[in-house]
Short mmCIF file of C-alpha atoms in Angstrom, two decimals:
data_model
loop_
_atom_site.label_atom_id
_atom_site.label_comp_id
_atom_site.label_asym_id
_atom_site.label_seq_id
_atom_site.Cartn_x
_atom_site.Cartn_y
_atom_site.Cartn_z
CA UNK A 1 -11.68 -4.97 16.58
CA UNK A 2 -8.24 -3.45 15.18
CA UNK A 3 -8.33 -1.05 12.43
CA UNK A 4 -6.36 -2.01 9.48
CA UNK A 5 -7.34 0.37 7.26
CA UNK A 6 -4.75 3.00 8.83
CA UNK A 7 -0.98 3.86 7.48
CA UNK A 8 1.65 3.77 9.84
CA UNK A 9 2.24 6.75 12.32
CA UNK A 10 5.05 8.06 9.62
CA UNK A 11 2.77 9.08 7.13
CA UNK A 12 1.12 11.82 9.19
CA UNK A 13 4.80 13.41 9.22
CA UNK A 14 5.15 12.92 5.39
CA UNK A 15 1.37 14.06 4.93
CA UNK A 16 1.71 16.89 6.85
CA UNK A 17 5.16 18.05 4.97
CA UNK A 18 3.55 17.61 1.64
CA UNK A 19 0.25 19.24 2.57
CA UNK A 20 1.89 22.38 3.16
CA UNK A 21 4.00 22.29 -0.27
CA UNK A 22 0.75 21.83 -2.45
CA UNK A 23 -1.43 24.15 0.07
CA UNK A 24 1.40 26.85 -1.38
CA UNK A 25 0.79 25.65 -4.92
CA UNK A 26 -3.14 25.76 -4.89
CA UNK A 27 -2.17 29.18 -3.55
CA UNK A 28 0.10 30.14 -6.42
CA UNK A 29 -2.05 28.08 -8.75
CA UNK A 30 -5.23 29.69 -8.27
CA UNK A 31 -5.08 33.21 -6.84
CA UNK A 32 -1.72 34.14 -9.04
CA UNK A 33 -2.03 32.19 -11.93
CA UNK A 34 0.77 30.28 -11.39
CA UNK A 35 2.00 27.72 -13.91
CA UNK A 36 4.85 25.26 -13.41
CA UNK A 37 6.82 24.60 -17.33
CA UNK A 38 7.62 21.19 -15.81
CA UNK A 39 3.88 20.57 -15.67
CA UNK A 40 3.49 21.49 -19.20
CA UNK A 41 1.70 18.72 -21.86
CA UNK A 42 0.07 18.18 -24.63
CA UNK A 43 -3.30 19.62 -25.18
CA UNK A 44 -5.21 16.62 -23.66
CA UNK A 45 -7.98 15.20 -25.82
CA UNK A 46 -10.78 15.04 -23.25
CA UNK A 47 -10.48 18.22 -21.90
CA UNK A 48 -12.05 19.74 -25.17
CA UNK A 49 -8.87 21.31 -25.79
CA UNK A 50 -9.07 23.69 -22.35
CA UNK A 51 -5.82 22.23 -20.80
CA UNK A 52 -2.41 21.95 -21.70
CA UNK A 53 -0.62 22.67 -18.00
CA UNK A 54 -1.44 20.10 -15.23
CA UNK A 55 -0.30 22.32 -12.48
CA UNK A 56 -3.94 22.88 -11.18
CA UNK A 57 -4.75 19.26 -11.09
CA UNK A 58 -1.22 18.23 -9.45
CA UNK A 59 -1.66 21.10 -6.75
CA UNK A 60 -5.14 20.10 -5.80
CA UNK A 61 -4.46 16.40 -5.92
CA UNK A 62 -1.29 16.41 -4.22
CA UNK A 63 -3.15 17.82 -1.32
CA UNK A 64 -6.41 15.71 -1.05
CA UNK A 65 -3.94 12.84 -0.95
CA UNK A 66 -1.44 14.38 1.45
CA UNK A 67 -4.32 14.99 3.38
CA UNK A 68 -5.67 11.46 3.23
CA UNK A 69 -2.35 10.73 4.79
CA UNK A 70 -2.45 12.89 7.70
CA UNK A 71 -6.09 11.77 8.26
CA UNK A 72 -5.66 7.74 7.75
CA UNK A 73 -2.50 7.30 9.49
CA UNK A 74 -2.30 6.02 12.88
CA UNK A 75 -2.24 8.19 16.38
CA UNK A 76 0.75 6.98 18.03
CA UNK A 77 -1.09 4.80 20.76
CA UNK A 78 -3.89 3.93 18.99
CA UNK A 79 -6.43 2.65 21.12
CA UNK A 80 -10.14 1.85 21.03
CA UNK A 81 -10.87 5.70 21.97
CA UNK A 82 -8.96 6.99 18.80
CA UNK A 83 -10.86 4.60 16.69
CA UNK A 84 -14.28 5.97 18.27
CA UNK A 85 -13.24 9.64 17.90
CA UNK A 86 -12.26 8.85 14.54
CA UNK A 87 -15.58 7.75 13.61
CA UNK A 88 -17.54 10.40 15.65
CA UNK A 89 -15.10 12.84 13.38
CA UNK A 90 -16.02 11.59 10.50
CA UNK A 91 -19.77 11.69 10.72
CA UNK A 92 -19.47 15.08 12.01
CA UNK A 93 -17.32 16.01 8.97
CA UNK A 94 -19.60 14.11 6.44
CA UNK A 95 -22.59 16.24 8.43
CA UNK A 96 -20.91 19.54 7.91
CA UNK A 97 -19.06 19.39 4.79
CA UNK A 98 -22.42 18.41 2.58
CA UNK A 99 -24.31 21.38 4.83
CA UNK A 100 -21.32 24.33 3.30
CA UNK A 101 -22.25 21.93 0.24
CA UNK A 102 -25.98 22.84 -0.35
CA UNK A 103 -25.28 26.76 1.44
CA UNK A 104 -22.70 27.55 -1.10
CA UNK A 105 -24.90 25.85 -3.89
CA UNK A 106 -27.73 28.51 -2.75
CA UNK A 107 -25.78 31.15 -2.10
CA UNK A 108 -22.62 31.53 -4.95
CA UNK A 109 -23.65 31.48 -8.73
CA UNK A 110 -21.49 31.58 -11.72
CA UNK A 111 -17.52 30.76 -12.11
CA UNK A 112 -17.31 31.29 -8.36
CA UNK A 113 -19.26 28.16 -7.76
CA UNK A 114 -17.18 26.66 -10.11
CA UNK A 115 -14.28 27.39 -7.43
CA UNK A 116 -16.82 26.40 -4.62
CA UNK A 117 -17.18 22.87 -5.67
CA UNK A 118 -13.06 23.26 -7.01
CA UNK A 119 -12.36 23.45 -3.47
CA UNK A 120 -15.16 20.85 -1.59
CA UNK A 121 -13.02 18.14 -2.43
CA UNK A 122 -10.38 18.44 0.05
CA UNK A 123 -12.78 20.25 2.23
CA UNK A 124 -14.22 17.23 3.72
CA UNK A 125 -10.57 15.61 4.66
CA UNK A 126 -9.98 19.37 6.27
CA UNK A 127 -12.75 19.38 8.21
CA UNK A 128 -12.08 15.92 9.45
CA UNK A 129 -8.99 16.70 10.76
CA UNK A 130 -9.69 19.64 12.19
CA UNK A 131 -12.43 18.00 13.96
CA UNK A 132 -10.52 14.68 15.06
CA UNK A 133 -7.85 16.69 16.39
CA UNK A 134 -10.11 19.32 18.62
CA UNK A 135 -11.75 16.41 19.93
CA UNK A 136 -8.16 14.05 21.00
CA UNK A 137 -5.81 17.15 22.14
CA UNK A 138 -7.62 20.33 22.38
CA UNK A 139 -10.70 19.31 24.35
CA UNK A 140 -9.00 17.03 26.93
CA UNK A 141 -6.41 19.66 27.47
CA UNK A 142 -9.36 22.56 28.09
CA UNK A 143 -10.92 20.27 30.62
CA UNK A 144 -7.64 19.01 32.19
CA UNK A 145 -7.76 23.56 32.88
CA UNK A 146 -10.72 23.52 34.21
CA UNK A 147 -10.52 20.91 36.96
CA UNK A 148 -7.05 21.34 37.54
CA UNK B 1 -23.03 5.00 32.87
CA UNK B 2 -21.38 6.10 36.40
CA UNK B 3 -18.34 4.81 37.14
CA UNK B 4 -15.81 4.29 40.40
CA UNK B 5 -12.43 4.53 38.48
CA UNK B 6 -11.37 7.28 39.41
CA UNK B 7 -11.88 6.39 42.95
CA UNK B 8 -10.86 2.66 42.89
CA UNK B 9 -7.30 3.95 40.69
CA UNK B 10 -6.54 5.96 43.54
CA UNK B 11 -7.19 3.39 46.18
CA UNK B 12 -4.83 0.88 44.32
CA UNK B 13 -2.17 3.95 44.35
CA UNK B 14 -2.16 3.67 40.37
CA UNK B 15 -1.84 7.23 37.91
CA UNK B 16 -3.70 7.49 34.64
CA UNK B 17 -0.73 6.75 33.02
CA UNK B 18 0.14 3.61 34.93
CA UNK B 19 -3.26 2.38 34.52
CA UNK B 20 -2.60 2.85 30.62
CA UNK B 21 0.26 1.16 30.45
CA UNK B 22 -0.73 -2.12 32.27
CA UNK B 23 -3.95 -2.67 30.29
CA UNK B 24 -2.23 -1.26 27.01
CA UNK B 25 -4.18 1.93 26.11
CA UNK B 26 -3.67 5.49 25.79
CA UNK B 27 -4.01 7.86 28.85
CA UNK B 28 -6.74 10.19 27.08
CA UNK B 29 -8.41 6.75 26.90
CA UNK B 30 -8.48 6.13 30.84
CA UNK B 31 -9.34 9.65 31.42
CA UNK B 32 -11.81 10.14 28.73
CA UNK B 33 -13.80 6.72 30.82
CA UNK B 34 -13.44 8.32 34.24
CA UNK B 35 -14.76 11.60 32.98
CA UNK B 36 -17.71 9.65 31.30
CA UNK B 37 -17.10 10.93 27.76
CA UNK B 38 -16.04 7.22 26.55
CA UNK B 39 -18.20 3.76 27.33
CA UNK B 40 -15.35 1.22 27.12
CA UNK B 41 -15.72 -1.71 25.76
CA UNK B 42 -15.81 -5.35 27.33
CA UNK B 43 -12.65 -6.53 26.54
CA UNK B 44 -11.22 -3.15 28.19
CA UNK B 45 -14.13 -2.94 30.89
CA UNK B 46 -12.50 -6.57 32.14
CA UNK B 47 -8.88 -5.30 31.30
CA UNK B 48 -9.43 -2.54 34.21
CA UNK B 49 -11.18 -4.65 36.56
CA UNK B 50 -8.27 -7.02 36.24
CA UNK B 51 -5.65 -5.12 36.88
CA UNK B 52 -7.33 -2.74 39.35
CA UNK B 53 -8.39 -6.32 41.28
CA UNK B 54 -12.26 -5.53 40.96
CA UNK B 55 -15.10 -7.08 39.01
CA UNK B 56 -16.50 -5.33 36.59
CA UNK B 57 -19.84 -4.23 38.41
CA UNK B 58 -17.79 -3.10 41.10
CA UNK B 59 -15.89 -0.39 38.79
CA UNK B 60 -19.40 0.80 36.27
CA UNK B 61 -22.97 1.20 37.59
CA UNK B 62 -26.32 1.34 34.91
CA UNK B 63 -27.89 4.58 35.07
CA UNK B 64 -31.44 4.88 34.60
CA UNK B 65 -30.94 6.95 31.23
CA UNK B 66 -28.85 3.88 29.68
#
């Protein structure tokens, strides 16, 4: 059964590009206090009055979905072994991500955890990719070494 | 699941990569069956024993543990 659910093999190029401009600005954002003017608006009604810069919510958006790209877009031959990897990576993700989950729940209190769950939602697409990859090029190349 | 790929690819004078490209998959694919970390599936279990002039019996073998 083909997967249609995946973007074309460009994407990962254009997701991987962008992931490493907002990766700088969550960077900037969050550990320097940076602020970008052009980001600048209105104090925004909902947020009780606590925002008027959306440089925080562009950096950490901009790289859940650049993310999403890298991790949705197709392998170059994608095959019925990608698609199973894939889904093994996934789970394994899923598995992991919601275990840091409840250990950082028991273990960080105050604004930190604040920061904890800040940064769980691209954590999950991270893991996934860092997991999908080990398992399609790293893994294959280590045994490839040891028969070889 | 055993299987004779490996053995059968090399009888038919046939690389990973050939292999690949005649049934349409990726080499990691054909290498990740031979080395037993991947079950194909049937469409691709009959794709190899096509091409490789085999049935499909002939190329994977139940193993008590399946």
């Amino acid at each position: 059964m083909k997967n249609t659910l995946l973007l074309p093999h460009s994407f990962k190029w254009i997701g991987l590009i962008l992931s490493a401009g907002f990766l700088a600005l969550c960077i900037a954002t969050f550990f320097y206090d940076y602020s970008s003017p052009l980001l600048a608006t209105a104090r925004v009604p909902h947020t009780n009055g606590g925002d008027d810069n959306l440089t925080d919510e562009t950096a950490i958006s901009g790289l859940i979905i650049s993310l999403l790209m890298i991790g949705f877009s197709r392998e170059q031959s994608e095959d019925e072994y990608v698609n199973a990897v894939r889904l093994q990576s996934f789970q394994i993700a899923f598995i992991a991500h919601y275990s840091l989950l409840v250990a950082g729940i028991f273990t960080v209190y105050g604004f930190n955890f604040l920061m904890v769950m800040f940064f769980s939602f691209p954590l999950l697409i991270f893991v996934f990719l860092v997991i999908f990859y080990w398992k399609l090029k790293v893994v294959p190349y280590l045994l490839k070494r040891r028969t070889a | 699941m055993k299987n004779q790929l490996r053995i059968v690819r090399a009888m038919e004078n046939l690389t990973q990569a050939d292999l690949a490209a005649a049934i349409g998959v990726s080499r990691q694919t054909i290498n990740a069956v031979e080395a037993g970390k991947y079950v194909p599936s049937t469409v691709l279990a009959l794709k190899m024993a096509r091409v490789l002039h085999r049935t499909v019996h002939e190329l994977f073998e139940l193993e008590e543990t399946d």
